Amino acid sequence: MTETVTDPKIAREVSKLLLSIGAVSINTKKPFRFVSGILSPMYTDNRLLISYPAVWKKIIVAYIYVLKKTKLLAHAEVLSGTATAAIPHAAVLASTLHLPMVYVRSSKKDHGKGNQVEGTFPKKSNVLIIEDLISTGASTKINCMAIREAGGVVDTCLAITTSTLHAFTETMKELKISLITLTDVQTTIDVAVETKRISEKERSIAESFLQDPAGWGRHMGFE
């Protein structure tokens, strides 16, 4: 139950696309602060994709390519987008592939029907989770548990990329699901160096964050 980059060529192409629109930013001198308080030299915002239709279309094509190559397309009966960032991708995929879709809120509504899963599907449907970014896997867990509570079967999550190396591993093992990604954080760093967006020194700094996310800011003297 670990991350799998299905196709190295696709991974590199997707990383180039994300870097080209600034969806992945790398700044070793002025790091980004996450909600958790952790400082990072890298920040990923795949929500930018919806503002770049030509690039977004290529990402959707990459999603579909991986769905077919892994045979997930033959297995999936419903797509489940994680709110909110993955909803646009799941919606376009569902429309293109003629599959039903639902999306999962981070928590149940406190009004109306109190839904957490928006949309519906038959009990025991095979539901594929669509994510944009995997960090610790916390949002994937919320999605997975809500779908299972609603009667769906979940064994796989398909995401665009990761922002960590291993932080999601235990979550995926706990959920007993496989994680498949179009690309990953290491590939993106490699591509950033090859395309001269960052130097070898900056690569070293970025990779040191991946080895110790919690302690990186203190070690680098930012706090």
Short mmCIF file of C-alpha atoms in Angstrom, two decimals:
data_model
loop_
_atom_site.label_atom_id
_atom_site.label_comp_id
_atom_site.label_asym_id
_atom_site.label_seq_id
_atom_site.Cartn_x
_atom_site.Cartn_y
_atom_site.Cartn_z
CA MET A 1 0.00 0.00 0.00
CA THR A 2 2.58 2.53 -1.09
CA GLU A 3 2.90 5.30 -3.62
CA THR A 4 3.41 4.25 -7.21
CA VAL A 5 4.44 6.51 -10.06
CA THR A 6 3.10 4.45 -12.93
CA ASP A 7 5.03 5.95 -15.81
CA PRO A 8 8.33 7.89 -15.43
CA LYS A 9 7.76 9.75 -18.71
CA ILE A 10 4.31 10.91 -17.63
CA ALA A 11 5.73 11.86 -14.23
CA ARG A 12 8.32 14.15 -15.80
CA GLU A 13 5.78 15.72 -18.16
CA VAL A 14 3.34 16.40 -15.32
CA SER A 15 6.10 17.92 -13.17
CA LYS A 16 7.08 20.21 -16.06
CA LEU A 17 3.46 21.32 -16.43
CA LEU A 18 3.06 22.06 -12.72
CA LEU A 19 6.31 24.02 -12.63
CA SER A 20 5.40 25.94 -15.81
CA ILE A 21 2.33 27.56 -14.21
CA GLY A 22 3.80 27.98 -10.74
CA ALA A 23 1.63 25.26 -9.22
CA VAL A 24 4.85 24.10 -7.58
CA SER A 25 7.02 26.87 -6.16
CA ILE A 26 10.51 26.34 -4.75
CA ASN A 27 12.09 29.14 -2.74
CA THR A 28 14.95 28.21 -0.41
CA LYS A 29 15.53 31.81 0.77
CA LYS A 30 11.96 32.75 1.63
CA PRO A 31 10.21 29.54 2.73
CA PHE A 32 6.47 28.98 2.90
CA ARG A 33 4.65 28.40 6.19
CA PHE A 34 2.07 25.63 6.22
CA VAL A 35 -1.12 25.65 8.30
CA SER A 36 0.66 23.26 10.68
CA GLY A 37 3.31 25.93 11.30
CA ILE A 38 6.03 24.01 9.49
CA LEU A 39 8.29 26.03 7.20
CA SER A 40 9.02 24.57 3.76
CA PRO A 41 11.09 25.59 0.72
CA MET A 42 8.37 24.10 -1.48
CA TYR A 43 4.70 24.88 -1.91
CA THR A 44 2.23 23.10 -4.18
CA ASP A 45 -1.06 24.67 -5.24
CA ASN A 46 -2.70 22.52 -7.89
CA ARG A 47 -5.81 24.70 -7.67
CA LEU A 48 -4.05 26.94 -10.17
CA LEU A 49 -4.68 24.32 -12.86
CA ILE A 50 -8.28 25.41 -13.37
CA SER A 51 -7.00 28.83 -14.49
CA TYR A 52 -4.82 27.33 -17.23
CA PRO A 53 -7.16 25.27 -19.44
CA ALA A 54 -4.50 24.05 -21.89
CA VAL A 55 -2.29 22.76 -19.05
CA TRP A 56 -5.27 21.41 -17.12
CA LYS A 57 -6.39 19.45 -20.17
CA LYS A 58 -2.97 17.79 -20.35
CA ILE A 59 -3.20 16.83 -16.68
CA ILE A 60 -6.63 15.30 -17.30
CA VAL A 61 -5.19 13.35 -20.25
CA ALA A 62 -2.41 12.11 -17.94
CA TYR A 63 -5.02 11.03 -15.36
CA ILE A 64 -6.86 9.06 -18.04
CA TYR A 65 -3.67 7.50 -19.40
CA VAL A 66 -2.75 6.24 -15.93
CA LEU A 67 -6.31 5.06 -15.29
CA LYS A 68 -6.12 2.92 -18.42
CA LYS A 69 -2.55 1.72 -17.90
CA THR A 70 -3.24 0.55 -14.35
CA LYS A 71 -6.58 -0.98 -15.40
CA LEU A 72 -8.31 1.16 -12.76
CA LEU A 73 -10.71 2.38 -15.42
CA ALA A 74 -12.14 -1.10 -15.86
CA HIS A 75 -12.52 -1.42 -12.09
CA ALA A 76 -13.88 1.97 -11.07
CA GLU A 77 -17.66 2.42 -10.99
CA VAL A 78 -17.76 5.81 -9.25
CA LEU A 79 -15.27 8.65 -8.82
CA SER A 80 -15.00 10.45 -5.48
CA GLY A 81 -13.37 13.90 -5.43
CA THR A 82 -11.94 15.22 -2.20
CA ALA A 83 -13.24 18.69 -1.29
CA THR A 84 -12.35 21.13 -2.39
CA ALA A 85 -9.23 21.05 -4.52
CA ALA A 86 -9.86 17.70 -6.23
CA ILE A 87 -13.51 18.33 -7.11
CA PRO A 88 -12.80 20.03 -10.48
CA HIS A 89 -10.51 17.19 -11.60
CA ALA A 90 -12.97 14.51 -10.52
CA ALA A 91 -15.82 16.34 -12.27
CA VAL A 92 -13.99 16.64 -15.59
CA LEU A 93 -12.84 13.01 -15.40
CA ALA A 94 -16.34 11.79 -14.58
CA SER A 95 -17.84 13.76 -17.47
CA THR A 96 -15.16 12.64 -19.93
CA LEU A 97 -15.30 8.98 -18.89
CA HIS A 98 -19.09 8.90 -18.46
CA LEU A 99 -18.79 7.78 -14.85
CA PRO A 100 -20.93 8.88 -11.89
CA MET A 101 -19.22 11.09 -9.32
CA VAL A 102 -19.60 12.14 -5.72
CA TYR A 103 -17.54 14.46 -3.59
CA VAL A 104 -16.70 14.27 0.08
CA ARG A 105 -16.75 17.21 2.46
CA SER A 106 -14.13 17.53 5.19
CA SER A 107 -16.97 17.11 7.70
CA LYS A 108 -20.72 16.56 7.72
CA LYS A 109 -22.94 19.56 7.08
CA ASP A 110 -24.58 21.04 10.17
CA HIS A 111 -27.72 21.88 8.20
CA GLY A 112 -30.07 20.31 5.64
CA LYS A 113 -29.58 16.54 5.43
CA GLY A 114 -26.24 16.69 7.20
CA ASN A 115 -24.48 15.06 4.27
CA GLN A 116 -20.75 14.48 4.12
CA VAL A 117 -20.92 12.63 0.81
CA GLU A 118 -22.59 14.77 -1.85
CA GLY A 119 -24.14 12.70 -4.59
CA THR A 120 -25.14 9.05 -4.44
CA PHE A 121 -24.13 5.57 -5.54
CA PRO A 122 -25.39 2.00 -5.12
CA LYS A 123 -24.14 0.04 -2.12
CA LYS A 124 -20.92 -1.95 -2.71
CA SER A 125 -19.93 0.22 -5.69
CA ASN A 126 -16.20 0.31 -6.40
CA VAL A 127 -15.27 3.94 -5.71
CA LEU A 128 -11.98 5.48 -6.85
CA ILE A 129 -10.75 8.45 -4.83
CA ILE A 130 -9.42 11.36 -6.90
CA GLU A 131 -6.94 13.64 -5.12
CA ASP A 132 -4.87 16.59 -6.28
CA LEU A 133 -2.08 16.47 -3.67
CA ILE A 134 -1.03 13.94 -1.07
CA SER A 135 0.86 15.09 2.03
CA THR A 136 -0.01 13.06 5.12
CA GLY A 137 -3.02 11.41 3.52
CA ALA A 138 -5.41 12.99 6.05
CA SER A 139 -7.93 14.20 3.46
CA THR A 140 -7.76 10.82 1.69
CA LYS A 141 -8.63 9.15 5.00
CA ILE A 142 -11.67 11.39 5.46
CA ASN A 143 -12.82 10.63 1.92
CA CYS A 144 -12.22 6.90 2.23
CA MET A 145 -13.97 6.52 5.59
CA ALA A 146 -16.99 8.55 4.45
CA ILE A 147 -17.39 6.47 1.29
CA ARG A 148 -17.10 3.22 3.23
CA GLU A 149 -19.62 4.46 5.78
CA ALA A 150 -21.98 5.16 2.87
CA GLY A 151 -21.58 1.59 1.63
CA GLY A 152 -18.91 2.00 -1.04
CA VAL A 153 -15.79 -0.10 -1.59
CA VAL A 154 -12.48 1.79 -1.72
CA ASP A 155 -9.08 0.26 -2.45
CA THR A 156 -7.24 2.92 -4.48
CA CYS A 157 -6.53 6.65 -4.55
CA LEU A 158 -5.25 8.40 -7.68
CA ALA A 159 -3.53 11.77 -7.14
CA ILE A 160 -1.57 14.26 -9.21
CA THR A 161 1.46 14.46 -6.93
CA THR A 162 2.90 14.33 -3.41
CA SER A 163 4.48 16.95 -1.16
CA THR A 164 6.31 14.51 1.12
CA LEU A 165 8.27 11.29 0.74
CA HIS A 166 6.79 9.05 3.41
CA ALA A 167 4.31 10.98 5.58
CA PHE A 168 1.35 9.30 3.87
CA THR A 169 2.64 5.72 4.08
CA GLU A 170 1.14 4.80 7.45
CA THR A 171 -2.22 6.32 6.50
CA MET A 172 -2.41 4.24 3.33
CA LYS A 173 -1.48 1.09 5.26
CA GLU A 174 -4.11 1.86 7.88
CA LEU A 175 -6.77 2.34 5.18
CA LYS A 176 -5.52 -0.68 3.21
CA ILE A 177 -5.56 1.25 -0.03
CA SER A 178 -3.04 1.74 -2.81
CA LEU A 179 -1.85 5.23 -3.73
CA ILE A 180 -1.06 5.92 -7.38
CA THR A 181 0.28 9.31 -8.46
CA LEU A 182 0.94 10.93 -11.81
CA THR A 183 4.21 12.36 -10.47
CA ASP A 184 5.86 12.96 -7.08
CA VAL A 185 7.83 15.57 -5.18
CA GLN A 186 11.22 14.03 -5.96
CA THR A 187 10.55 13.96 -9.70
CA THR A 188 9.48 17.59 -9.56
CA ILE A 189 12.70 18.60 -7.79
CA ASP A 190 14.72 16.70 -10.40
CA VAL A 191 12.87 18.39 -13.26
CA ALA A 192 13.27 21.80 -11.62
CA VAL A 193 17.04 21.30 -11.64
CA GLU A 194 17.13 19.98 -15.20
CA THR A 195 15.11 22.94 -16.46
CA LYS A 196 17.34 25.34 -14.48
CA ARG A 197 14.53 26.62 -12.29
CA ILE A 198 16.69 25.83 -9.26
CA SER A 199 20.39 25.13 -8.74
CA GLU A 200 22.03 21.98 -7.41
CA LYS A 201 22.53 23.81 -4.11
CA GLU A 202 18.82 24.61 -3.95
CA ARG A 203 18.05 20.97 -4.77
CA SER A 204 20.11 19.92 -1.76
CA ILE A 205 18.22 22.35 0.47
CA ALA A 206 14.83 21.19 -0.84
CA GLU A 207 15.75 17.54 -0.37
CA SER A 208 16.94 18.25 3.18
CA PHE A 209 13.40 19.44 3.94
CA LEU A 210 11.99 16.14 2.68
CA GLN A 211 14.25 14.27 5.09
CA ASP A 212 13.18 16.34 8.13
CA PRO A 213 10.10 18.50 7.49
CA ALA A 214 9.42 19.35 11.13
CA GLY A 215 12.98 20.36 11.95
CA TRP A 216 13.99 21.95 8.64
CA GLY A 217 13.07 25.57 9.48
CA ARG A 218 14.97 25.50 12.77
CA HIS A 219 17.99 23.77 11.22
CA MET A 220 18.13 26.38 8.43
CA GLY A 221 17.93 29.25 10.91
CA PHE A 222 14.49 30.53 9.91
CA GLU A 223 13.09 30.09 13.42
#
